[in-house]
Coordinates of C-alpha atoms in Angstrom, one line a residue:
M1 CA 84.3 78.5 76.5
S2 CA 81.8 79.7 79.1
R3 CA 79.9 83.0 79.2
K4 CA 78.3 84.9 82.1
L5 CA 75.7 87.6 81.5
I6 CA 74.4 89.9 84.3
L7 CA 71.6 92.1 83.2
R8 CA 69.7 94.6 85.1
E9 CA 66.1 93.8 85.8
K10 CA 65.1 97.2 84.3
Y11 CA 66.5 96.0 80.9
K12 CA 65.3 92.5 80.8
D13 CA 63.5 93.1 77.6
L14 CA 66.9 93.8 76.0
K15 CA 68.4 90.3 77.0
E16 CA 68.2 88.6 73.5
F17 CA 69.8 91.6 71.9
V18 CA 72.6 92.0 74.7
A19 CA 73.3 88.3 74.5
Q20 CA 74.4 88.6 70.9
I21 CA 76.7 91.5 71.3
P22 CA 80.0 89.6 71.7
R23 CA 79.2 87.5 68.5
R24 CA 78.4 90.9 66.6
F25 CA 81.1 93.0 68.2
E26 CA 83.8 92.7 65.6
Q27 CA 81.7 93.4 62.6
E28 CA 79.0 95.8 63.9
G29 CA 78.7 99.0 65.8
R30 CA 80.3 102.3 65.5
T31 CA 83.9 102.6 66.9
I32 CA 84.3 105.6 69.1
Y33 CA 87.5 104.6 70.9
K34 CA 90.3 102.1 69.9
G35 CA 93.2 101.5 72.3
R36 CA 93.9 98.8 74.9
N37 CA 90.2 98.4 75.1
L38 CA 87.7 99.0 72.3
I39 CA 84.4 101.0 72.6
K40 CA 81.6 100.8 70.2
V41 CA 78.1 102.3 70.0
F42 CA 75.2 100.1 69.0
D43 CA 71.7 101.0 68.3
G44 CA 69.5 98.8 70.4
P45 CA 65.9 98.1 70.5
Y46 CA 63.3 100.8 71.8
D47 CA 65.7 103.6 70.4
I48 CA 68.3 102.9 73.1
Q49 CA 71.8 103.6 72.2
M50 CA 74.2 101.4 73.8
N51 CA 77.9 102.1 74.6
V52 CA 79.9 98.7 74.5
K53 CA 83.4 98.6 76.0
R54 CA 85.2 95.5 75.3
Y55 CA 88.1 95.0 77.8
R56 CA 91.2 93.4 76.6
I57 CA 92.2 90.0 78.0
P58 CA 94.0 90.7 81.3
K59 CA 97.7 90.0 81.2
G60 CA 100.0 88.2 83.5
I61 CA 99.1 87.8 87.2
N62 CA 96.0 90.1 86.7
R63 CA 94.3 87.5 84.7
L64 CA 94.6 85.0 87.6
V65 CA 93.6 87.7 90.2
Y66 CA 90.5 88.6 88.3
S67 CA 89.6 85.1 87.3
L68 CA 89.8 83.8 91.0
G69 CA 87.8 86.9 92.3
I70 CA 90.7 88.1 94.4
R71 CA 89.9 91.4 92.9
K72 CA 86.9 92.3 90.8
A73 CA 87.4 92.6 87.0
K74 CA 87.4 96.1 85.6
G75 CA 84.2 95.6 83.7
L76 CA 82.4 94.3 86.7
R77 CA 83.4 97.2 88.8
G78 CA 82.4 99.4 85.9
Y79 CA 78.9 97.6 86.0
Q80 CA 78.5 97.9 89.8
Y81 CA 79.9 101.4 90.7
P82 CA 77.5 103.6 88.7
R83 CA 74.7 102.7 91.0
V84 CA 76.6 104.3 93.9
L85 CA 77.2 107.6 91.9
L86 CA 73.8 107.8 90.6
E87 CA 72.3 107.3 94.0
K88 CA 74.4 110.2 95.2
G89 CA 73.4 112.5 92.4
I90 CA 76.5 112.1 90.4
D91 CA 75.9 111.6 86.7
T92 CA 77.4 108.7 84.9
P93 CA 76.0 106.5 82.1
E94 CA 73.5 104.1 83.4
P95 CA 74.6 100.5 83.4
I96 CA 72.7 97.8 81.3
A97 CA 74.6 94.7 81.5
Y98 CA 78.0 93.0 82.0
I99 CA 79.3 90.0 80.0
E100 CA 82.4 87.9 80.9
D101 CA 83.8 85.2 78.8
R102 CA 86.1 82.5 80.1
K103 CA 88.4 79.8 78.7
G104 CA 89.8 77.1 80.9
G105 CA 88.4 79.0 83.8
L106 CA 90.4 82.1 83.1
I107 CA 88.9 85.5 81.9
T108 CA 89.2 86.3 78.3
Y109 CA 87.2 89.3 76.9
S110 CA 84.6 91.1 79.0
Y111 CA 82.0 93.7 78.0
L112 CA 80.4 96.5 79.9
I113 CA 77.2 97.8 78.3
T114 CA 75.8 101.1 79.3
V115 CA 73.3 103.7 77.9
Q116 CA 75.2 106.0 75.5
S117 CA 75.7 109.5 77.2
K118 CA 74.0 112.3 75.4
L119 CA 76.8 114.7 76.4
Q120 CA 79.0 115.5 73.3
H121 CA 82.3 117.0 74.5
T122 CA 85.2 116.1 76.7
L123 CA 87.8 118.2 78.5
Y124 CA 90.4 117.5 75.9
E125 CA 88.9 120.4 74.1
F126 CA 90.5 122.7 76.6
G127 CA 94.1 121.6 76.0
N128 CA 95.1 124.8 74.2
A129 CA 91.8 126.7 74.4
P130 CA 91.9 130.5 74.9
K131 CA 90.6 132.0 78.1
E132 CA 87.3 133.0 76.6
Q133 CA 86.5 129.3 75.9
W134 CA 87.3 127.9 79.2
L135 CA 86.5 130.7 81.7
P136 CA 82.6 130.3 81.4
M137 CA 82.8 126.7 82.5
V138 CA 85.4 126.8 85.3
E139 CA 82.9 127.5 88.1
S140 CA 80.6 124.7 87.1
L141 CA 83.3 122.2 86.6
A142 CA 84.8 123.0 90.0
A143 CA 81.4 122.7 91.7
F144 CA 80.9 119.3 90.0
A145 CA 84.2 118.0 91.1
A146 CA 83.5 119.3 94.6
K147 CA 80.2 117.5 94.7
I148 CA 81.8 114.2 93.9
H149 CA 84.5 114.6 96.7
E150 CA 81.8 115.8 99.2
Q151 CA 79.9 112.7 98.6
N152 CA 83.0 110.6 99.7
L153 CA 83.8 109.7 96.2
M154 CA 86.9 110.2 94.0
H155 CA 87.5 109.1 90.4
R156 CA 91.1 107.9 90.4
D157 CA 91.4 108.7 86.7
F158 CA 89.9 112.2 86.6
S159 CA 91.4 112.8 83.2
P160 CA 90.1 114.8 80.2
G161 CA 88.5 111.9 78.3
N162 CA 86.7 110.7 81.4
V163 CA 84.8 113.9 82.1
L164 CA 81.9 114.6 79.5
W165 CA 80.2 117.9 79.3
D166 CA 77.8 119.8 77.4
V167 CA 75.5 123.0 77.7
I168 CA 72.0 122.0 78.1
D169 CA 69.1 124.6 78.7
G170 CA 71.8 127.1 79.2
S171 CA 73.7 125.3 81.8
Y172 CA 76.9 123.2 81.9
Q173 CA 76.2 119.5 82.6
F174 CA 78.9 117.0 83.4
S175 CA 79.2 113.3 83.7
V176 CA 82.1 111.0 84.6
V177 CA 82.9 107.7 82.6
D178 CA 85.4 104.9 82.9
I179 CA 84.7 104.7 86.7
N180 CA 86.1 101.1 87.4
R181 CA 88.8 102.9 89.5
M182 CA 87.1 104.7 92.3
Y183 CA 88.0 105.7 95.8
F184 CA 85.2 105.4 98.3
G185 CA 85.9 107.4 101.6
E186 CA 86.5 110.9 102.9
V187 CA 88.3 113.1 100.4
D188 CA 90.6 115.7 102.2
M189 CA 92.1 118.8 100.7
K190 CA 95.3 117.1 99.6
Q191 CA 93.6 114.2 97.9
G192 CA 91.0 116.5 96.3
C193 CA 93.5 119.0 94.9
E194 CA 95.8 116.3 93.7
N195 CA 92.9 114.6 91.9
F196 CA 93.1 117.3 89.3
A197 CA 96.7 116.7 88.1
R198 CA 95.9 114.7 84.9
L199 CA 93.8 117.5 83.4
W200 CA 94.8 119.2 80.1
G201 CA 94.7 123.0 79.7
P202 CA 96.6 126.2 80.2
K203 CA 98.2 126.7 83.6
E204 CA 95.9 129.7 84.2
F205 CA 92.9 127.5 83.5
F206 CA 94.3 125.0 86.1
C207 CA 94.7 127.5 88.8
E208 CA 91.3 129.2 88.3
L209 CA 89.8 125.8 88.5
I210 CA 91.4 124.9 91.8
R211 CA 90.7 128.3 93.1
A212 CA 87.0 127.8 92.4
Y213 CA 87.2 124.2 93.7
A214 CA 88.7 125.4 97.0
K215 CA 85.9 128.0 97.4
N216 CA 83.4 125.3 97.1
R217 CA 85.0 123.2 99.7
H218 CA 85.9 126.2 102.0
F219 CA 89.6 125.3 101.6
N220 CA 92.5 127.9 101.7
E221 CA 92.8 128.9 98.1
E222 CA 96.6 129.6 97.9
E223 CA 97.4 126.3 99.7
A224 CA 95.1 124.4 97.4
I225 CA 96.7 125.8 94.3
R226 CA 100.1 125.0 95.7
I227 CA 99.1 121.4 96.3
A228 CA 97.5 121.0 93.0
L229 CA 100.4 122.5 90.9
S230 CA 102.9 120.4 92.7
A231 CA 100.9 117.2 91.8
R232 CA 100.4 118.4 88.3
E233 CA 104.2 119.0 87.8
R234 CA 105.0 115.5 89.3
F235 CA 102.4 113.8 87.0
W236 CA 103.4 115.5 83.8
T237 CA 107.1 115.5 84.4
R238 CA 106.8 111.6 84.6
Y239 CA 104.3 111.3 81.7
R240 CA 106.4 113.2 79.2
K241 CA 109.3 111.0 79.8
R242 CA 107.4 108.1 78.1
H243 CA 104.8 109.8 76.0
E244 CA 104.3 112.9 73.8
V245 CA 102.3 115.6 75.5
M246 CA 99.4 116.7 73.1
F247 CA 99.0 120.3 74.4
D248 CA 101.2 123.1 75.3
L249 CA 102.3 122.2 78.8
E250 CA 103.3 124.9 81.2
L251 CA 104.5 123.8 84.7

């Protein structure tokens, strides 16, 4: 077994603590997500709360692809990409370290350690929310998405759990997480509008969000809504064939 640790210079004083995370991961930390990957929060030195995401062992050909460096491992991308977003004024949790374990030269578990976001909410909360709950934040969310796209960035998994939000000093604040799947390049109207397809929420919420997004980007509003609704229908029609839809879906 071999282990690689990449630690940002800014957090060099945390090296000893971070290096012990794989050994302590199973028994310690507070679990906040359990699925294909496992996410825990650790209380680190200097009152720093750390978000630790352990990626599952890659399966099949992907394990070889990542191990040989043909494509960067998800955790490594998750460690490197935040710098690009933060430099462009897009909020995302600040990376601390990346740890990669190998056995026989092949990647096993890998760990992405970031600063835990202080934002307490996700867009899942708007799945069946009444209008009075979602309407106040539509303009702000649309402006946030437009800002990302205008910086020649696009989150390929712009889904409810990957957009954090909260109200701070009377204003809506947003942050994107799980950013290992990013597109870097110009985002046109079709790409931008289709990027919203995975979001939960009433159809009216979706349409008002796209309308506000189109205004921010100076797109034709009705055409933007048409593109977005078409993409939304395609995504959710496929999704519900294999999964239960956890909100009242209206296509």
